[in-house]
Amino acid sequence: MKKYVFHVLMLAFVLLPLGSSVKAQGFFEKLQYGLEHNFLLPGNEFQISDGYELSNITRGFFRYPLSEKFKLELGGGFGNYSGRDFTKAKYSTDLVPFDARALYKIANWENWQPIIYAGAGILNYTVKQIPWAKQIQNPQKEIETAGWIVWFPLGISIDYKVAEEVTAGLTLGFNYTLSDDLNGYRQGDPKDIWYHAGIHLIFGGGDSNADSDGDGLTNSFEKTIGTDPKNPDTDGDGLKDGEEHNTYKTDPLKADTDGDTLGDYAELKQYMTDPLSKDTDGDTLNDNVEIQKTMTDPKNTDTDGDKLKDGEEVNTHKTDPNKADTDMDGLSDYDELMTYKTNPLDADSDKDGLKDGDEVKTHKTDPLKMDTDGDGLNDGAEVNTHKTNPTKADTDNGTINDGTEVKRGTNPLDKSDDVPKDQPKVDEAIVLEGITFDYNSANIKAESEETLKKALRFMTESPEIEVEIRGYTDSDGSRAANLDLSQRRAESVVKWLQDKGIDPKRMKAKGLGPDNPVAPNDTPANKAKNRRIEFVRTK
């Protein structure tokens, strides 16, 4: 017995380091190695009930998976074939067997695997103790006490996965040899056999083709890439590891492969974006920004179709990537930026009272110039107030531009009032008929507006002329009071013209009271004629 223990320890010493070395090599990671110890029951000519003895055979082996069901096993060992003859004398033979076996997995019940096997091998035997029956055999038959023979193992085993890469099992088997010499006795020509029952322990790759978690990746491959062979979704993103690796090429160890804060499952199944790219459409906005912040389409570079990338709109131009015309002025953001150079955030870039789109499409004015034709009137005033042409400085073709006409009070749509009439001579007086005041006051009545506009037009059209504006009264009242009233009334006219832009240095107010009447102060009508304002050219 001590000899067998020594042999078992020696076999373990040889096989275990070899197996560890094999495991260290990636090429052989599917390879398994193991030890098996069997109790042997011989079968030969000595068929007596009390002639059976149990002997031992120890075997080491390597297994390699050929497919999910089949494995190849190569093994070798040593043991003893012994029992008692008809006389109850002992016989004993040492065995050193080598064999190759084909293993077939009948089923796979979680950690349990029933296996059947069949094989063939060679066996070296040495008869150590010849039975006493050999001495009394009549006639004696010669035997070979040592040599090599062919043998065939058959059997069944049940394996249990104890831990990762560790399997334990039980074996029952039948072994048939092509020799009748193992028991040191020959009678007739039956072949010696033996039965065995044993236990084994297997280390290494186990079933490399198994997919324990059903994720489409074999256990061995999952170990290679670092995923959990017992968890079909290692990163917990809702996608099986096999889907990620084989179909989508995402990282089964990262729930968000591209790092855009959108999980791989959400990108593939919900948003249909690329889980391998932070910016699916290449518009410089990350997919999560488009989905969660800007509400743009992460699969469309230009969500609003204005020919500007969403990223440009958000980061550079500050326009709305969901609106082709951010400021609603009738021009797309692209046209404003690339064609007209207007502000896509301001409907009226030049602040002339007209939208940029109206200027470009309707009025044909310059959306970057308040006064397209340079006539002194902004485009909005020409279109909305004066009804003049904002692209033509002199709408009525009367030789005076629209701004000047408006300023002096003439009609920019009527060319007949553009050219001034003959100017008065120096010291010539012109009565401005129609200028009236409140009773005994210098307040100009509203009905005087038209006459004053004519005076304004005169002063505007003749910038070289200087005038004295004279005020007169009738003869009613004291002279001093009339002189004061006429002076104040003349000054009111000067102020009105000054407020309209006439240089005050060109005008002088003078009140003359009742002097220089143009009619006798004998009737109300004549008195009204004497209450007047005159322009007298002084230069």
XYZ file of C-alpha atoms in Angstrom:
539
model
C 0.000 0.000 0.000
C 2.842 2.380 0.828
C 4.268 1.750 -2.632
C 1.008 2.845 -4.256
C 0.820 6.012 -2.152
C 4.359 6.830 -3.204
C 3.467 6.328 -6.854
C 0.383 8.546 -6.563
C 2.404 11.347 -4.998
C 5.069 11.058 -7.684
C 2.459 11.174 -10.452
C 0.857 14.266 -8.897
C 4.279 15.881 -8.592
C 4.877 15.376 -12.315
C 1.425 16.302 -13.636
C 0.469 19.354 -11.577
C 3.416 21.606 -12.509
C 3.049 20.509 -16.111
C -0.625 21.438 -16.036
C 0.139 24.800 -14.446
C 2.718 25.485 -17.106
C 0.211 24.610 -19.792
C -2.379 26.906 -18.273
C 0.085 29.739 -18.302
C 0.212 29.480 -22.043
C -2.765 31.159 -23.684
C -2.665 28.720 -26.589
C -3.436 25.799 -24.269
C -5.929 27.475 -21.974
C -8.673 25.024 -23.019
C -6.574 22.082 -21.878
C -7.567 20.225 -18.682
C -5.458 17.915 -16.547
C -6.406 15.515 -13.796
C -5.700 12.594 -11.504
C -7.800 9.464 -11.128
C -7.549 6.691 -8.548
C -9.448 3.444 -9.105
C -10.157 0.305 -7.186
C -9.641 -2.620 -9.537
C -11.589 -5.902 -9.504
C -9.957 -8.567 -11.749
C -11.792 -10.894 -14.111
C -10.008 -14.142 -15.199
C -9.988 -17.950 -14.730
C -10.129 -17.729 -10.968
C -13.861 -17.307 -10.542
C -14.281 -18.218 -6.894
C -16.316 -16.158 -4.501
C -13.576 -15.670 -2.009
C -10.832 -15.260 -4.589
C -11.525 -11.649 -5.408
C -9.363 -8.905 -4.006
C -9.400 -5.209 -4.671
C -6.244 -3.736 -6.058
C -5.460 -0.217 -7.220
C -4.637 1.666 -10.361
C -3.765 5.353 -10.489
C -3.881 7.355 -13.659
C -3.054 10.896 -14.772
C -4.564 12.422 -17.869
C -5.039 15.449 -20.119
C -8.362 16.413 -21.725
C -8.990 18.716 -24.644
C -12.428 19.780 -25.970
C -13.072 18.993 -29.617
C -16.604 20.405 -29.562
C -19.304 21.193 -27.062
C -20.054 17.459 -26.651
C -16.789 15.630 -27.427
C -13.433 15.639 -25.702
C -10.185 13.782 -26.297
C -8.343 12.338 -23.308
C -4.774 11.045 -23.157
C -3.585 9.311 -19.991
C -1.140 7.038 -18.328
C -0.613 5.486 -14.914
C 0.436 2.555 -12.821
C -1.224 -0.004 -10.646
C -1.552 -3.641 -9.623
C -3.668 -6.538 -10.812
C -4.024 -9.100 -8.026
C -6.276 -11.738 -6.479
C -6.356 -15.378 -5.350
C -6.378 -18.587 -7.346
C -8.327 -21.841 -6.854
C -6.128 -22.704 -3.926
C -6.568 -19.273 -2.470
C -2.944 -18.524 -3.157
C -2.212 -14.946 -4.205
C -1.126 -13.735 -7.602
C 0.065 -10.177 -8.386
C 1.001 -8.262 -11.529
C 2.223 -4.652 -11.903
C 0.543 -2.592 -14.615
C 1.672 0.565 -16.453
C -1.184 1.518 -18.806
C -1.330 4.212 -21.498
C -4.471 5.038 -23.461
C -6.441 7.487 -25.562
C -10.147 7.963 -24.922
C -13.055 9.678 -26.628
C -15.469 11.272 -24.142
C -19.055 12.169 -24.956
C -21.079 14.477 -22.733
C -24.594 13.036 -22.525
C -26.151 16.103 -20.903
C -25.317 19.347 -19.123
C -27.275 19.835 -15.909
C -25.893 23.110 -14.613
C -22.804 21.895 -12.687
C -23.371 18.166 -13.339
C -22.172 16.408 -16.490
C -22.704 12.663 -17.197
C -20.101 11.297 -19.610
C -19.543 8.006 -21.439
C -16.173 7.057 -22.851
C -14.380 4.464 -24.929
C -10.751 4.130 -25.807
C -7.743 2.038 -26.691
C -4.226 1.819 -25.404
C -1.163 -0.219 -24.632
C -0.246 -1.668 -21.301
C 3.030 -2.902 -19.903
C 2.687 -5.683 -17.356
C 5.058 -7.607 -15.143
C 3.889 -10.684 -13.228
C 5.377 -10.389 -9.757
C 3.741 -13.369 -8.073
C 2.654 -16.458 -10.022
C -0.367 -18.254 -8.546
C 0.111 -21.717 -6.934
C -2.462 -23.067 -9.369
C 0.133 -22.645 -12.095
C 2.319 -25.220 -10.411
C -0.355 -27.906 -10.294
C -1.855 -27.217 -13.676
C -2.048 -30.270 -15.868
C -1.003 -29.921 -18.495
C 0.898 -26.714 -17.849
C 0.550 -23.884 -20.307
C 3.301 -21.412 -20.853
C 2.738 -17.725 -20.129
C 4.676 -14.566 -20.748
C 5.416 -12.952 -17.413
C 6.098 -9.483 -18.864
C 5.393 -7.503 -21.988
C 3.217 -5.039 -23.790
C -0.393 -5.703 -24.684
C -3.344 -3.839 -26.172
C -6.315 -2.974 -23.974
C -9.666 -1.207 -24.350
C -11.268 0.870 -21.602
C -15.041 1.550 -21.576
C -17.049 3.314 -18.945
C -19.185 6.090 -17.589
C -18.450 8.968 -15.264
C -20.326 11.764 -13.608
C -18.504 15.092 -13.208
C -19.391 17.907 -10.830
C -18.008 21.436 -11.142
C -16.708 22.226 -7.673
C -15.306 25.653 -8.486
C -14.059 27.652 -11.409
C -11.711 25.315 -13.300
C -12.016 22.558 -10.677
C -14.133 19.432 -11.332
C -14.555 16.267 -9.268
C -16.062 13.014 -10.498
C -16.863 9.337 -10.077
C -16.013 6.629 -12.624
C -17.254 3.106 -13.320
C -15.510 1.123 -16.025
C -14.790 -2.121 -17.805
C -11.361 -2.899 -19.242
C -10.699 -5.587 -21.819
C -7.201 -6.771 -22.706
C -5.838 -8.879 -25.534
C -3.868 -11.045 -23.100
C -4.557 -14.064 -20.859
C -1.335 -13.690 -18.904
C -2.101 -10.917 -16.405
C -2.952 -13.370 -13.609
C 0.077 -15.566 -14.347
C -2.171 -18.427 -15.380
C -3.604 -19.592 -18.680
C -6.456 -22.016 -19.207
C -8.285 -22.095 -22.502
C -8.081 -18.755 -24.187
C -10.260 -16.269 -22.299
C -8.816 -12.734 -22.128
C -8.122 -11.125 -18.810
C -10.270 -8.179 -17.851
C -10.902 -5.957 -14.879
C -13.598 -3.693 -13.553
C -12.891 -0.493 -11.774
C -14.583 2.187 -9.709
C -12.821 5.371 -8.809
C -12.713 9.077 -8.199
C -10.987 11.810 -10.148
C -10.116 15.475 -9.832
C -9.767 17.707 -12.900
C -8.180 21.133 -13.183
C -8.053 23.708 -15.933
C -10.212 25.208 -18.662
C -13.220 23.003 -18.220
C -15.748 23.313 -21.036
C -14.293 26.176 -23.060
C -17.182 26.100 -25.485
C -19.795 26.470 -22.779
C -21.756 29.688 -22.446
C -22.908 29.622 -18.856
C -24.834 32.894 -18.953
C -26.265 32.461 -22.448
C -24.963 35.784 -23.695
C -23.514 34.458 -26.940
C -19.899 34.410 -25.730
C -18.134 31.286 -24.512
C -16.872 31.240 -20.961
C -13.263 31.033 -22.100
C -13.633 34.025 -24.394
C -15.315 36.044 -21.667
C -12.311 35.425 -19.460
C -10.089 36.690 -22.250
C -11.925 40.010 -22.623
C -12.653 40.439 -18.934
C -16.432 40.023 -18.870
C -18.302 37.942 -16.304
C -19.132 34.496 -17.748
C -21.927 34.190 -15.183
C -23.587 37.501 -16.042
C -25.037 37.959 -19.542
C -24.828 41.755 -19.183
C -21.589 42.535 -17.378
C -21.893 46.324 -17.569
C -25.626 46.379 -16.840
C -26.504 48.512 -19.857
C -29.380 46.327 -21.046
C -27.399 44.694 -23.862
C -26.011 41.171 -23.679
C -22.243 40.918 -23.752
C -22.457 38.894 -26.965
C -24.577 41.541 -28.670
C -22.123 44.230 -27.679
C -19.005 42.370 -28.778
C -20.256 40.593 -31.886
C -22.964 42.865 -33.285
C -22.563 46.432 -32.082
C -18.811 46.413 -31.359
C -19.438 48.281 -28.115
C -17.485 47.647 -24.927
C -19.339 45.062 -22.812
C -17.424 46.356 -19.789
C -18.722 49.926 -20.161
C -22.396 50.866 -20.070
C -21.547 54.009 -22.052
C -18.874 53.058 -24.558
C -18.402 56.495 -26.146
C -18.672 58.447 -22.883
C -21.465 60.773 -23.994
C -23.553 60.014 -20.843
C -26.089 58.105 -22.937
C -26.057 54.373 -22.240
C -25.308 52.018 -25.113
C -28.809 50.518 -24.895
C -30.459 53.952 -25.063
C -28.361 54.939 -28.070
C -29.115 51.735 -29.977
C -32.723 51.056 -29.037
C -34.185 54.469 -28.163
C -32.312 57.234 -29.960
C -30.775 55.191 -32.808
C -27.479 57.036 -32.377
C -23.984 55.590 -32.677
C -22.815 54.207 -29.314
C -19.241 54.340 -30.598
C -19.289 58.084 -31.315
C -20.076 60.931 -28.930
C -21.260 63.002 -31.880
C -23.201 60.749 -34.234
C -23.966 63.385 -36.875
C -20.642 65.224 -36.633
C -22.158 68.638 -35.909
C -19.791 69.259 -32.930
C -22.599 68.778 -30.389
C -22.423 65.607 -28.321
C -25.436 63.328 -28.638
C -26.448 63.855 -25.014
C -26.384 67.658 -25.475
C -28.643 67.392 -28.519
C -31.086 65.060 -26.784
C -31.155 66.604 -23.315
C -30.343 70.294 -23.842
C -30.738 71.691 -27.347
C -33.497 69.238 -28.307
C -31.969 68.901 -31.765
C -31.753 65.731 -33.846
C -28.510 63.900 -32.964
C -28.670 62.084 -36.315
C -29.062 65.272 -38.399
C -26.211 67.742 -38.705
C -28.630 70.580 -39.531
C -31.846 70.040 -37.599
C -33.674 73.143 -38.863
C -32.421 72.830 -42.436
C -30.970 76.339 -42.614
C -27.587 75.103 -43.920
C -25.815 75.860 -40.622
C -24.602 72.955 -38.496
C -26.334 72.691 -35.150
C -22.994 73.064 -33.379
C -22.215 76.293 -35.249
C -25.586 77.718 -34.339
C -25.277 76.870 -30.650
C -21.585 77.547 -30.030
C -20.670 80.239 -32.544
C -23.689 82.199 -33.735
C -25.967 81.679 -30.707
C -28.892 81.121 -33.049
C -31.680 78.614 -32.490
C -30.745 75.292 -34.161
C -34.419 74.333 -34.210
C -35.514 77.438 -36.135
C -34.284 78.237 -39.623
C -35.052 81.931 -38.983
C -34.179 82.666 -35.370
C -35.260 86.336 -35.343
C -38.291 85.752 -37.574
C -37.328 88.531 -39.972
C -38.004 86.540 -43.123
C -34.370 85.607 -43.781
C -32.861 82.258 -42.808
C -30.000 82.336 -40.332
C -27.639 81.083 -43.033
C -28.635 83.853 -45.472
C -28.215 86.497 -42.804
C -24.749 85.268 -41.857
C -23.345 84.200 -45.195
C -25.125 86.348 -47.755
C -26.397 89.586 -46.235
C -24.109 89.789 -43.182
C -27.042 90.854 -41.046
C -27.622 89.878 -37.431
C -29.637 86.645 -37.259
C -30.593 87.522 -33.679
C -32.025 90.969 -34.547
C -34.962 91.305 -36.924
C -33.890 94.874 -37.789
C -30.108 94.909 -38.016
C -29.779 98.597 -39.004
C -32.576 99.842 -36.720
C -34.381 101.671 -39.505
C -37.816 100.386 -38.595
C -37.913 97.730 -41.337
C -37.266 93.998 -40.849
C -34.201 92.681 -42.627
C -36.325 90.300 -44.674
C -38.659 93.114 -45.801
C -35.690 95.230 -46.828
C -34.118 92.428 -48.863
C -37.209 90.892 -50.410
C -39.777 93.685 -50.631
C -38.169 97.107 -50.560
C -34.780 96.108 -52.015
C -33.071 98.314 -49.465
C -29.814 97.640 -47.658
C -30.557 95.906 -44.327
C -27.238 97.166 -42.991
C -27.901 100.874 -43.765
C -30.628 102.890 -42.102
C -30.715 105.260 -45.071
C -30.101 103.218 -48.192
C -30.284 106.148 -50.649
C -28.531 108.629 -48.367
C -31.278 111.264 -48.628
C -31.404 111.995 -44.920
C -34.508 109.909 -44.276
C -34.173 106.406 -42.827
C -35.708 103.614 -44.868
C -38.504 102.977 -42.383
C -39.617 106.621 -42.444
C -39.608 106.681 -46.243
C -41.687 103.494 -46.524
C -44.070 103.945 -43.625
C -44.394 107.704 -43.183
C -43.517 109.643 -46.320
C -44.290 106.895 -48.867
C -41.154 107.838 -50.748
C -38.778 105.467 -52.504
C -36.065 104.400 -50.016
C -33.731 103.409 -52.838
C -34.015 106.795 -54.607
C -32.792 109.994 -52.982
C -35.155 112.244 -55.024
C -38.385 110.332 -55.395
C -40.192 113.023 -57.429
C -37.146 113.801 -59.596
C -37.552 117.474 -58.751
C -33.822 117.990 -58.113
C -34.238 118.259 -54.325
C -33.682 115.049 -52.278
C -36.462 113.658 -50.170
C -34.846 114.488 -46.836
C -34.396 118.138 -47.752
C -37.973 118.412 -48.951
C -39.336 116.896 -45.760
C -37.135 119.139 -43.674
C -38.153 122.325 -45.484
C -41.784 121.327 -45.674
C -42.231 120.620 -49.373
C -43.779 117.455 -50.740
C -41.127 114.864 -51.699
C -43.673 113.287 -54.024
C -44.340 116.567 -55.951
C -41.527 117.914 -58.065
C -43.304 121.201 -58.761
C -42.369 122.571 -55.339
C -38.725 121.576 -55.488
C -37.356 124.655 -57.316
C -37.644 127.925 -55.280
C -39.314 130.963 -56.738
C -37.459 134.243 -57.380
C -35.797 135.438 -54.206
C -36.639 138.900 -52.780
C -34.125 141.686 -53.055
C -32.225 143.127 -50.100
C -34.530 145.380 -47.962
C -37.584 144.039 -49.801
C -40.382 143.113 -47.390
C -42.608 140.061 -47.837
C -45.785 139.808 -45.802
C -46.373 136.290 -44.422
C -50.102 136.218 -44.678
C -51.833 133.622 -42.530
C -49.704 133.814 -39.397
C -52.063 134.527 -36.500
C -51.719 134.623 -32.717
C -53.969 134.241 -29.730
C -55.616 137.533 -28.665
C -53.150 139.942 -27.053
C -50.557 137.067 -26.983
C -47.397 135.835 -28.757
C -48.695 132.229 -28.954
C -48.861 131.141 -32.609
C -52.141 129.532 -33.597
C -52.115 126.083 -35.221
C -53.710 127.482 -38.363
C -50.450 129.323 -39.052
C -48.573 126.039 -39.743
C -48.844 126.104 -43.543
C -47.596 129.713 -43.787
C -44.697 128.997 -41.452
C -43.734 125.963 -43.550
C -43.455 128.229 -46.563
C -41.149 130.503 -44.562
C -39.152 127.453 -43.523
C -38.900 126.314 -47.134
C -37.717 129.754 -48.175
C -34.996 129.811 -45.513
C -33.946 126.233 -46.307
C -33.756 126.747 -50.054
C -31.761 129.971 -49.684
C -29.139 129.273 -47.034
C -27.191 132.401 -47.964
C -30.030 134.798 -47.126
C -30.399 136.599 -43.793
C -33.666 138.225 -42.769
C -35.247 140.559 -40.288
C -38.567 139.282 -39.058
C -40.766 142.227 -38.199
C -43.882 142.205 -36.108
C -46.719 144.767 -36.404
C -49.948 145.586 -34.543
C -52.944 147.772 -35.203
C -53.393 151.154 -33.465
C -55.581 149.892 -30.626
C -54.026 150.301 -27.181
C -50.938 152.156 -26.055
C -47.895 152.440 -28.241
C -45.623 150.883 -25.612
C -47.862 147.847 -25.250
C -48.079 147.395 -29.012
C -44.301 147.649 -29.412
C -43.804 144.963 -26.738
C -46.469 142.660 -28.232
C -45.094 142.980 -31.762
C -41.559 142.219 -30.529
C -42.682 139.058 -28.742
C -44.639 137.895 -31.760
C -41.611 138.368 -34.052
C -39.486 136.413 -31.589
C -42.035 133.545 -31.567
C -41.669 133.194 -35.344
C -37.856 133.223 -35.049
C -38.017 130.508 -32.407
C -40.344 128.329 -34.534
C -37.902 128.469 -37.448
C -34.945 127.891 -35.159
C -36.620 124.792 -33.773
C -36.939 123.515 -37.341
C -33.198 123.802 -37.916
C -32.674 127.342 -39.220
C -29.507 128.984 -37.887
C -30.579 131.793 -35.477
C -27.683 133.902 -36.740
C -29.585 134.312 -40.004
C -32.629 135.823 -38.313
C -33.351 138.951 -36.278
C -36.651 139.784 -34.583
C -37.922 143.359 -34.462
C -41.232 144.680 -33.149
C -42.521 147.924 -34.743
C -45.938 148.127 -33.107
C -48.474 150.255 -35.061
C -45.850 151.838 -37.318
C -45.941 151.497 -41.103
C -49.623 150.504 -41.440
C -50.606 149.017 -44.794
C -54.197 150.193 -44.386
C -56.083 152.824 -42.347
C -57.000 151.577 -38.868
C -60.625 152.543 -39.437
C -62.296 149.158 -39.837
C -61.779 145.701 -38.297
C -60.700 144.356 -41.692
C -58.061 147.027 -42.137
C -56.833 146.549 -38.581
C -56.386 142.838 -39.290
C -54.214 143.706 -42.294
C -51.998 145.850 -40.066
C -51.522 142.964 -37.547
C -48.888 141.154 -39.651
C -45.441 139.472 -39.839
C -43.004 140.562 -42.525
C -39.773 139.004 -43.785
C -37.248 141.649 -44.863
C -34.091 140.442 -46.578
C -31.065 142.091 -44.969
C -28.373 140.169 -46.841
